[in-house]
Each structure stands twice: as structure tokens, then as C-alpha cells.
Amino acid sequence: MSTSSCTAQPRSPISRRVDGTRCLVEALAAAGRRPRLVHISTVSVYDDAAGPEYDEESALWATTEGAYGFSKAEAERLLRTAAGRDLASIVLRPPLILSMHPRSRWGPLAIARARTEEGCLLPFPELPYVHVDNLVDAIVLAANAPVTGGRAYNVVEGVADTREYLEVIYGAPGRAAPPIPDGAPRLRFAADRVRRELGWAPRDRWREFVDELRRPVD
């Protein structure tokens, strides 16, 4: 792959994610010394048709119908292709990430979106989550684990009631939380592999996160 193809402006969000991963893989493979890559993917890689219960072997998106999930699945497939090129890789698939960083999509930015958003930000009755600090712990474990070949792990700390979360983020700007659609599926992601193979033992931080969300912003 030429340098220009890695520095050119991507044409779409899909190409941005896929081409970015491809360029990184090319650079690491060329570096030698068997570099190790911990790739942060997402549980959104799973094809809706394979659910609502998923484990790490469930089918991934193979079409652009789920554009975000497809782009992340394509990036994972690149890593598996690169496994024979002297690149050691491991894949972590987190769900919704709990964080109070100002640019956190599901923290402060969710409250900002709830001020004007029409419809329901999370139209599912259950909310699988991982706190950012616990995700960092999983990344450290993955970086030092004797695992290669793009082996994947769902990094799910727990499951919460989406209604509570919606009441907090919509309540912050003084709005009523919208109803969760009738018949919305309960998405479940098995996460015993990461605990068994990597020794991940997260402390549940859901209540801590919700309490932080409820605090007024100075």
C-alpha cells in the first residue's frame, strides 16, 4: 500500500475506519519484531439477524445495512487476514462505554443530545455497558495475554435498566424520557470468555456512573 493511500482524505466513514485499520496493519507488519495490536472494536459488529443473544462466534455484519457495525467488522476481518504476516492481534468488543469525559457519547454528550433529540436515544429495554476504567484494565490484560490471531472478546461489565438511564439524561434538561418501543429486543452479549481467558474481573461501576450523571454541571 502506498503512503498516499494512507494520507488521502477517505471518502466515507466506512472507508475511514477500514482504510485506517489497513494502513495501521501495513505499518505494523512492516516494522518487524512481531508487533502486538489490541484492536478496540464494538458489539455492534454482530449482524442483527444473529441475535438477540450473541457470543464471540456469532455472525458479523457482511453488508452495509448496518454501516457502523459493518465498517468495524471489516476492520476485524483485516486483522484476521494479517494474522499470517507476523502481526499478533487481539480484538476487544465493548458495548456502551460509561465515561464522564466531556466528549463521551453516552455521558455529557448524551445529555446534550437529549435536549433536542426526537425519539428515543436507546430504544432497547436493557443496556449492556462497560465503564471506561474497566475497559482500560481489559486493554492492559489483552496487551500482555498469550493470545494472537485476532481472537475476540466481548468486554461487558454488566446490564442495566435502560429506563433508568433515559430518565437521567432526559431529566437533566427537564424533559420526560420517551417510551421504549414495544417489542424492542433484549440484546445479550456473552462475556465469560474475557473473564476466563484474560482474567478480567471488573468492579461494577454502573451506580457510580449514574450518580455522576445526576450531578449538576458547574
mmCIF file with all atom_site columns, N, CA, C and O in Angstrom, residues 145-186:
data_model
loop_
_atom_site.group_PDB
_atom_site.id
_atom_site.type_symbol
_atom_site.label_atom_id
_atom_site.label_alt_id
_atom_site.label_comp_id
_atom_site.label_asym_id
_atom_site.label_entity_id
_atom_site.label_seq_id
_atom_site.pdbx_PDB_ins_code
_atom_site.Cartn_x
_atom_site.Cartn_y
_atom_site.Cartn_z
_atom_site.occupancy
_atom_site.B_iso_or_equiv
_atom_site.pdbx_formal_charge
_atom_site.auth_seq_id
_atom_site.auth_comp_id
_atom_site.auth_asym_id
_atom_site.auth_atom_id
_atom_site.pdbx_PDB_model_num
ATOM 1   N N  . ALA A 1 145 ? -1.492  -10.671 27.151 1.00 0.00 ? 145 ALA A N  1
ATOM 2   C CA . ALA A 1 145 ? -2.002  -12.045 27.104 1.00 0.00 ? 145 ALA A CA 1
ATOM 3   C C  . ALA A 1 145 ? -1.325  -12.845 25.995 1.00 0.00 ? 145 ALA A C  1
ATOM 4   O O  . ALA A 1 145 ? -0.991  -12.305 24.951 1.00 0.00 ? 145 ALA A O  1
ATOM 5   N N  . PRO A 1 146 ? -1.119  -14.149 26.216 1.00 0.00 ? 146 PRO A N  1
ATOM 6   C CA . PRO A 1 146 ? -0.521  -15.001 25.175 1.00 0.00 ? 146 PRO A CA 1
ATOM 7   C C  . PRO A 1 146 ? -1.562  -15.432 24.151 1.00 0.00 ? 146 PRO A C  1
ATOM 8   O O  . PRO A 1 146 ? -1.770  -16.621 23.906 1.00 0.00 ? 146 PRO A O  1
ATOM 9   N N  . VAL A 1 147 ? -2.234  -14.444 23.557 1.00 0.00 ? 147 VAL A N  1
ATOM 10  C CA . VAL A 1 147 ? -3.309  -14.701 22.604 1.00 0.00 ? 147 VAL A CA 1
ATOM 11  C C  . VAL A 1 147 ? -2.999  -13.943 21.319 1.00 0.00 ? 147 VAL A C  1
ATOM 12  O O  . VAL A 1 147 ? -2.557  -12.795 21.362 1.00 0.00 ? 147 VAL A O  1
ATOM 13  N N  . THR A 1 148 ? -3.208  -14.586 20.190 1.00 0.00 ? 148 THR A N  1
ATOM 14  C CA . THR A 1 148 ? -2.954  -13.936 18.894 1.00 0.00 ? 148 THR A CA 1
ATOM 15  C C  . THR A 1 148 ? -4.052  -14.311 17.912 1.00 0.00 ? 148 THR A C  1
ATOM 16  O O  . THR A 1 148 ? -5.070  -14.887 18.288 1.00 0.00 ? 148 THR A O  1
ATOM 17  N N  . GLY A 1 149 ? -3.831  -13.992 16.648 1.00 0.00 ? 149 GLY A N  1
ATOM 18  C CA . GLY A 1 149 ? -4.748  -14.406 15.591 1.00 0.00 ? 149 GLY A CA 1
ATOM 19  C C  . GLY A 1 149 ? -6.053  -13.651 15.558 1.00 0.00 ? 149 GLY A C  1
ATOM 20  O O  . GLY A 1 149 ? -7.028  -14.120 14.969 1.00 0.00 ? 149 GLY A O  1
ATOM 21  N N  . GLY A 1 150 ? -6.098  -12.467 16.200 1.00 0.00 ? 150 GLY A N  1
ATOM 22  C CA . GLY A 1 150 ? -7.321  -11.689 16.186 1.00 0.00 ? 150 GLY A CA 1
ATOM 23  C C  . GLY A 1 150 ? -8.442  -12.278 17.019 1.00 0.00 ? 150 GLY A C  1
ATOM 24  O O  . GLY A 1 150 ? -9.622  -12.042 16.740 1.00 0.00 ? 150 GLY A O  1
ATOM 25  N N  . ARG A 1 151 ? -8.088  -13.046 18.080 1.00 0.00 ? 151 ARG A N  1
ATOM 26  C CA . ARG A 1 151 ? -9.127  -13.628 18.926 1.00 0.00 ? 151 ARG A CA 1
ATOM 27  C C  . ARG A 1 151 ? -9.941  -12.506 19.556 1.00 0.00 ? 151 ARG A C  1
ATOM 28  O O  . ARG A 1 151 ? -9.404  -11.517 20.040 1.00 0.00 ? 151 ARG A O  1
ATOM 29  N N  . ALA A 1 152 ? -11.264 -12.684 19.574 1.00 0.00 ? 152 ALA A N  1
ATOM 30  C CA . ALA A 1 152 ? -12.163 -11.624 20.003 1.00 0.00 ? 152 ALA A CA 1
ATOM 31  C C  . ALA A 1 152 ? -12.750 -11.887 21.385 1.00 0.00 ? 152 ALA A C  1
ATOM 32  O O  . ALA A 1 152 ? -12.938 -13.048 21.786 1.00 0.00 ? 152 ALA A O  1
ATOM 33  N N  . TYR A 1 153 ? -13.047 -10.786 22.081 1.00 0.00 ? 153 TYR A N  1
ATOM 34  C CA . TYR A 1 153 ? -13.620 -10.853 23.429 1.00 0.00 ? 153 TYR A CA 1
ATOM 35  C C  . TYR A 1 153 ? -14.691 -9.780  23.583 1.00 0.00 ? 153 TYR A C  1
ATOM 36  O O  . TYR A 1 153 ? -14.430 -8.595  23.350 1.00 0.00 ? 153 TYR A O  1
ATOM 37  N N  . ASN A 1 154 ? -15.884 -10.193 23.998 1.00 0.00 ? 154 ASN A N  1
ATOM 38  C CA . ASN A 1 154 ? -16.893 -9.225  24.408 1.00 0.00 ? 154 ASN A CA 1
ATOM 39  C C  . ASN A 1 154 ? -16.509 -8.695  25.787 1.00 0.00 ? 154 ASN A C  1
ATOM 40  O O  . ASN A 1 154 ? -16.329 -9.483  26.726 1.00 0.00 ? 154 ASN A O  1
ATOM 41  N N  . VAL A 1 155 ? -16.395 -7.389  25.921 1.00 0.00 ? 155 VAL A N  1
ATOM 42  C CA . VAL A 1 155 ? -15.968 -6.795  27.191 1.00 0.00 ? 155 VAL A CA 1
ATOM 43  C C  . VAL A 1 155 ? -17.185 -6.116  27.821 1.00 0.00 ? 155 VAL A C  1
ATOM 44  O O  . VAL A 1 155 ? -17.362 -4.891  27.734 1.00 0.00 ? 155 VAL A O  1
ATOM 45  N N  . VAL A 1 156 ? -18.035 -6.924  28.444 1.00 0.00 ? 156 VAL A N  1
ATOM 46  C CA . VAL A 1 156 ? -19.286 -6.439  29.015 1.00 0.00 ? 156 VAL A CA 1
ATOM 47  C C  . VAL A 1 156 ? -19.214 -6.576  30.532 1.00 0.00 ? 156 VAL A C  1
ATOM 48  O O  . VAL A 1 156 ? -19.077 -7.674  31.064 1.00 0.00 ? 156 VAL A O  1
ATOM 49  N N  . GLU A 1 157 ? -19.313 -5.440  31.194 1.00 0.00 ? 157 GLU A N  1
ATOM 50  C CA . GLU A 1 157 ? -19.248 -5.398  32.661 1.00 0.00 ? 157 GLU A CA 1
ATOM 51  C C  . GLU A 1 157 ? -20.560 -5.823  33.304 1.00 0.00 ? 157 GLU A C  1
ATOM 52  O O  . GLU A 1 157 ? -20.588 -6.540  34.304 1.00 0.00 ? 157 GLU A O  1
ATOM 53  N N  . GLY A 1 158 ? -21.664 -5.352  32.738 1.00 0.00 ? 158 GLY A N  1
ATOM 54  C CA . GLY A 1 158 ? -22.973 -5.671  33.298 1.00 0.00 ? 158 GLY A CA 1
ATOM 55  C C  . GLY A 1 158 ? -24.083 -5.212  32.372 1.00 0.00 ? 158 GLY A C  1
ATOM 56  O O  . GLY A 1 158 ? -23.847 -4.718  31.271 1.00 0.00 ? 158 GLY A O  1
ATOM 57  N N  . VAL A 1 159 ? -25.320 -5.377  32.852 1.00 0.00 ? 159 VAL A N  1
ATOM 58  C CA . VAL A 1 159 ? -26.511 -4.983  32.100 1.00 0.00 ? 159 VAL A CA 1
ATOM 59  C C  . VAL A 1 159 ? -27.404 -4.173  33.028 1.00 0.00 ? 159 VAL A C  1
ATOM 60  O O  . VAL A 1 159 ? -27.673 -4.580  34.162 1.00 0.00 ? 159 VAL A O  1
ATOM 61  N N  . ALA A 1 160 ? -27.857 -3.014  32.549 1.00 0.00 ? 160 ALA A N  1
ATOM 62  C CA . ALA A 1 160 ? -28.678 -2.118  33.357 1.00 0.00 ? 160 ALA A CA 1
ATOM 63  C C  . ALA A 1 160 ? -30.047 -1.932  32.721 1.00 0.00 ? 160 ALA A C  1
ATOM 64  O O  . ALA A 1 160 ? -30.275 -2.288  31.559 1.00 0.00 ? 160 ALA A O  1
ATOM 65  N N  . ASP A 1 161 ? -30.945 -1.346  33.485 1.00 0.00 ? 161 ASP A N  1
ATOM 66  C CA . ASP A 1 161 ? -32.273 -0.997  33.003 1.00 0.00 ? 161 ASP A CA 1
ATOM 67  C C  . ASP A 1 161 ? -32.163 0.304   32.209 1.00 0.00 ? 161 ASP A C  1
ATOM 68  O O  . ASP A 1 161 ? -31.802 1.350   32.752 1.00 0.00 ? 161 ASP A O  1
ATOM 69  N N  . THR A 1 162 ? -32.444 0.239   30.923 1.00 0.00 ? 162 THR A N  1
ATOM 70  C CA . THR A 1 162 ? -32.322 1.425   30.075 1.00 0.00 ? 162 THR A CA 1
ATOM 71  C C  . THR A 1 162 ? -33.216 2.552   30.559 1.00 0.00 ? 162 THR A C  1
ATOM 72  O O  . THR A 1 162 ? -32.865 3.740   30.437 1.00 0.00 ? 162 THR A O  1
ATOM 73  N N  . ARG A 1 163 ? -34.368 2.225   31.129 1.00 0.00 ? 163 ARG A N  1
ATOM 74  C CA . ARG A 1 163 ? -35.297 3.250   31.589 1.00 0.00 ? 163 ARG A CA 1
ATOM 75  C C  . ARG A 1 163 ? -34.629 4.191   32.590 1.00 0.00 ? 163 ARG A C  1
ATOM 76  O O  . ARG A 1 163 ? -34.806 5.411   32.508 1.00 0.00 ? 163 ARG A O  1
ATOM 77  N N  . GLU A 1 164 ? -33.859 3.641   33.504 1.00 0.00 ? 164 GLU A N  1
ATOM 78  C CA . GLU A 1 164 ? -33.188 4.498   34.496 1.00 0.00 ? 164 GLU A CA 1
ATOM 79  C C  . GLU A 1 164 ? -32.237 5.476   33.804 1.00 0.00 ? 164 GLU A C  1
ATOM 80  O O  . GLU A 1 164 ? -32.199 6.669   34.132 1.00 0.00 ? 164 GLU A O  1
ATOM 81  N N  . TYR A 1 165 ? -31.480 4.962   32.849 1.00 0.00 ? 165 TYR A N  1
ATOM 82  C CA . TYR A 1 165 ? -30.530 5.815   32.134 1.00 0.00 ? 165 TYR A CA 1
ATOM 83  C C  . TYR A 1 165 ? -31.260 6.929   31.381 1.00 0.00 ? 165 TYR A C  1
ATOM 84  O O  . TYR A 1 165 ? -30.861 8.102   31.441 1.00 0.00 ? 165 TYR A O  1
ATOM 85  N N  . LEU A 1 166 ? -32.331 6.584   30.680 1.00 0.00 ? 166 LEU A N  1
ATOM 86  C CA . LEU A 1 166 ? -33.072 7.579   29.914 1.00 0.00 ? 166 LEU A CA 1
ATOM 87  C C  . LEU A 1 166 ? -33.672 8.644   30.815 1.00 0.00 ? 166 LEU A C  1
ATOM 88  O O  . LEU A 1 166 ? -33.687 9.842   30.474 1.00 0.00 ? 166 LEU A O  1
ATOM 89  N N  . GLU A 1 167 ? -34.167 8.248   31.976 1.00 0.00 ? 167 GLU A N  1
ATOM 90  C CA . GLU A 1 167 ? -34.747 9.218   32.900 1.00 0.00 ? 167 GLU A CA 1
ATOM 91  C C  . GLU A 1 167 ? -33.706 10.228  33.376 1.00 0.00 ? 167 GLU A C  1
ATOM 92  O O  . GLU A 1 167 ? -34.016 11.413  33.567 1.00 0.00 ? 167 GLU A O  1
ATOM 93  N N  . VAL A 1 168 ? -32.459 9.773   33.535 1.00 0.00 ? 168 VAL A N  1
ATOM 94  C CA . VAL A 1 168 ? -31.404 10.673  33.980 1.00 0.00 ? 168 VAL A CA 1
ATOM 95  C C  . VAL A 1 168 ? -31.010 11.645  32.874 1.00 0.00 ? 168 VAL A C  1
ATOM 96  O O  . VAL A 1 168 ? -30.929 12.859  33.082 1.00 0.00 ? 168 VAL A O  1
ATOM 97  N N  . ILE A 1 169 ? -30.737 11.130  31.660 1.00 0.00 ? 169 ILE A N  1
ATOM 98  C CA . ILE A 1 169 ? -30.215 12.023  30.618 1.00 0.00 ? 169 ILE A CA 1
ATOM 99  C C  . ILE A 1 169 ? -31.294 12.960  30.069 1.00 0.00 ? 169 ILE A C  1
ATOM 100 O O  . ILE A 1 169 ? -30.996 14.109  29.725 1.00 0.00 ? 169 ILE A O  1
ATOM 101 N N  . TYR A 1 170 ? -32.552 12.506  29.989 1.00 0.00 ? 170 TYR A N  1
ATOM 102 C CA . TYR A 1 170 ? -33.608 13.408  29.547 1.00 0.00 ? 170 TYR A CA 1
ATOM 103 C C  . TYR A 1 170 ? -34.045 14.327  30.683 1.00 0.00 ? 170 TYR A C  1
ATOM 104 O O  . TYR A 1 170 ? -34.472 15.469  30.446 1.00 0.00 ? 170 TYR A O  1
ATOM 105 N N  . GLY A 1 171 ? -33.937 13.840  31.904 1.00 0.00 ? 171 GLY A N  1
ATOM 106 C CA . GLY A 1 171 ? -34.320 14.659  33.045 1.00 0.00 ? 171 GLY A CA 1
ATOM 107 C C  . GLY A 1 171 ? -33.378 15.828  33.276 1.00 0.00 ? 171 GLY A C  1
ATOM 108 O O  . GLY A 1 171 ? -33.796 16.878  33.779 1.00 0.00 ? 171 GLY A O  1
ATOM 109 N N  . ALA A 1 172 ? -32.122 15.677  32.900 1.00 0.00 ? 172 ALA A N  1
ATOM 110 C CA . ALA A 1 172 ? -31.145 16.756  33.103 1.00 0.00 ? 172 ALA A CA 1
ATOM 111 C C  . ALA A 1 172 ? -31.583 18.050  32.424 1.00 0.00 ? 172 ALA A C  1
ATOM 112 O O  . ALA A 1 172 ? -31.498 19.129  33.031 1.00 0.00 ? 172 ALA A O  1
ATOM 113 N N  . PRO A 1 173 ? -32.065 18.038  31.162 1.00 0.00 ? 173 PRO A N  1
ATOM 114 C CA . PRO A 1 173 ? -32.572 19.262  30.539 1.00 0.00 ? 173 PRO A CA 1
ATOM 115 C C  . PRO A 1 173 ? -34.059 19.509  30.808 1.00 0.00 ? 173 PRO A C  1
ATOM 116 O O  . PRO A 1 173 ? -34.680 20.361  30.165 1.00 0.00 ? 173 PRO A O  1
ATOM 117 N N  . GLY A 1 174 ? -34.646 18.740  31.746 1.00 0.00 ? 174 GLY A N  1
ATOM 118 C CA . GLY A 1 174 ? -36.034 18.968  32.110 1.00 0.00 ? 174 GLY A CA 1
ATOM 119 C C  . GLY A 1 174 ? -37.061 18.352  31.187 1.00 0.00 ? 174 GLY A C  1
ATOM 120 O O  . GLY A 1 174 ? -38.207 18.815  31.134 1.00 0.00 ? 174 GLY A O  1
ATOM 121 N N  . ARG A 1 175 ? -36.696 17.287  30.492 1.00 0.00 ? 175 ARG A N  1
ATOM 122 C CA . ARG A 1 175 ? -37.628 16.621  29.596 1.00 0.00 ? 175 ARG A CA 1
ATOM 123 C C  . ARG A 1 175 ? -38.024 15.256  30.157 1.00 0.00 ? 175 ARG A C  1
ATOM 124 O O  . ARG A 1 175 ? -37.279 14.645  30.923 1.00 0.00 ? 175 ARG A O  1
ATOM 125 N N  . ALA A 1 176 ? -39.186 14.792  29.753 1.00 0.00 ? 176 ALA A N  1
ATOM 126 C CA . ALA A 1 176 ? -39.613 13.440  30.125 1.00 0.00 ? 176 ALA A CA 1
ATOM 127 C C  . ALA A 1 176 ? -38.939 12.437  29.199 1.00 0.00 ? 176 ALA A C  1
ATOM 128 O O  . ALA A 1 176 ? -38.786 12.685  27.997 1.00 0.00 ? 176 ALA A O  1
ATOM 129 N N  . ALA A 1 177 ? -38.547 11.316  29.756 1.00 0.00 ? 177 ALA A N  1
ATOM 130 C CA . ALA A 1 177 ? -37.916 10.281  28.942 1.00 0.00 ? 177 ALA A CA 1
ATOM 131 C C  . ALA A 1 177 ? -38.941 9.680   27.989 1.00 0.00 ? 177 ALA A C  1
ATOM 132 O O  . ALA A 1 177 ? -40.071 9.385   28.394 1.00 0.00 ? 177 ALA A O  1
ATOM 133 N N  . PRO A 1 178 ? -38.594 9.494   26.728 1.00 0.00 ? 178 PRO A N  1
ATOM 134 C CA . PRO A 1 178 ? -39.535 8.890   25.777 1.00 0.00 ? 178 PRO A CA 1
ATOM 135 C C  . PRO A 1 178 ? -39.713 7.404   26.089 1.00 0.00 ? 178 PRO A C  1
ATOM 136 O O  . PRO A 1 178 ? -38.836 6.775   26.698 1.00 0.00 ? 178 PRO A O  1
ATOM 137 N N  . PRO A 1 179 ? -40.819 6.843   25.652 1.00 0.00 ? 179 PRO A N  1
ATOM 138 C CA . PRO A 1 179 ? -41.036 5.410   25.897 1.00 0.00 ? 179 PRO A CA 1
ATOM 139 C C  . PRO A 1 179 ? -40.115 4.554   25.040 1.00 0.00 ? 179 PRO A C  1
ATOM 140 O O  . PRO A 1 179 ? -39.722 4.947   23.943 1.00 0.00 ? 179 PRO A O  1
ATOM 141 N N  . ILE A 1 180 ? -39.776 3.397   25.584 1.00 0.00 ? 180 ILE A N  1
ATOM 142 C CA . ILE A 1 180 ? -39.034 2.418   24.799 1.00 0.00 ? 180 ILE A CA 1
ATOM 143 C C  . ILE A 1 180 ? -40.035 1.668   23.917 1.00 0.00 ? 180 ILE A C  1
ATOM 144 O O  . ILE A 1 180 ? -41.098 1.268   24.389 1.00 0.00 ? 180 ILE A O  1
ATOM 145 N N  . PRO A 1 181 ? -39.739 1.515   22.652 1.00 0.00 ? 181 PRO A N  1
ATOM 146 C CA . PRO A 1 181 ? -40.719 0.887   21.741 1.00 0.00 ? 181 PRO A CA 1
ATOM 147 C C  . PRO A 1 181 ? -41.161 -0.493  22.216 1.00 0.00 ? 181 PRO A C  1
ATOM 148 O O  . PRO A 1 181 ? -40.360 -1.291  22.725 1.00 0.00 ? 181 PRO A O  1
ATOM 149 N N  . ASP A 1 182 ? -42.429 -0.766  22.054 1.00 0.00 ? 182 ASP A N  1
ATOM 150 C CA . ASP A 1 182 ? -42.959 -2.088  22.390 1.00 0.00 ? 182 ASP A CA 1
ATOM 151 C C  . ASP A 1 182 ? -42.275 -3.145  21.530 1.00 0.00 ? 182 ASP A C  1
ATOM 152 O O  . ASP A 1 182 ? -42.058 -2.947  20.333 1.00 0.00 ? 182 ASP A O  1
ATOM 153 N N  . GLY A 1 183 ? -41.940 -4.254  22.128 1.00 0.00 ? 183 GLY A N  1
ATOM 154 C CA . GLY A 1 183 ? -41.337 -5.353  21.388 1.00 0.00 ? 183 GLY A CA 1
ATOM 155 C C  . GLY A 1 183 ? -39.861 -5.191  21.098 1.00 0.00 ? 183 GLY A C  1
ATOM 156 O O  . GLY A 1 183 ? -39.287 -6.016  20.372 1.00 0.00 ? 183 GLY A O  1
ATOM 157 N N  . ALA A 1 184 ? -39.231 -4.145  21.651 1.00 0.00 ? 184 ALA A N  1
ATOM 158 C CA . ALA A 1 184 ? -37.791 -3.960  21.418 1.00 0.00 ? 184 ALA A CA 1
ATOM 159 C C  . ALA A 1 184 ? -37.027 -5.143  22.009 1.00 0.00 ? 184 ALA A C  1
ATOM 160 O O  . ALA A 1 184 ? -37.323 -5.594  23.117 1.00 0.00 ? 184 ALA A O  1
ATOM 161 N N  . PRO A 1 185 ? -36.047 -5.680  21.285 1.00 0.00 ? 185 PRO A N  1
ATOM 162 C CA . PRO A 1 185 ? -35.342 -6.877  21.762 1.00 0.00 ? 185 PRO A CA 1
ATOM 163 C C  . PRO A 1 185 ? -34.428 -6.598  22.946 1.00 0.00 ? 185 PRO A C  1
ATOM 164 O O  . PRO A 1 185 ? -33.932 -5.479  23.118 1.00 0.00 ? 185 PRO A O  1
ATOM 165 N N  . ARG A 1 186 ? -34.232 -7.618  23.763 1.00 0.00 ? 186 ARG A N  1
ATOM 166 C CA . ARG A 1 186 ? -33.261 -7.554  24.852 1.00 0.00 ? 186 ARG A CA 1
ATOM 167 C C  . ARG A 1 186 ? -31.959 -8.160  24.330 1.00 0.00 ? 186 ARG A C  1
ATOM 168 O O  . ARG A 1 186 ? -31.848 -9.377  24.196 1.00 0.00 ? 186 ARG A O  1
#
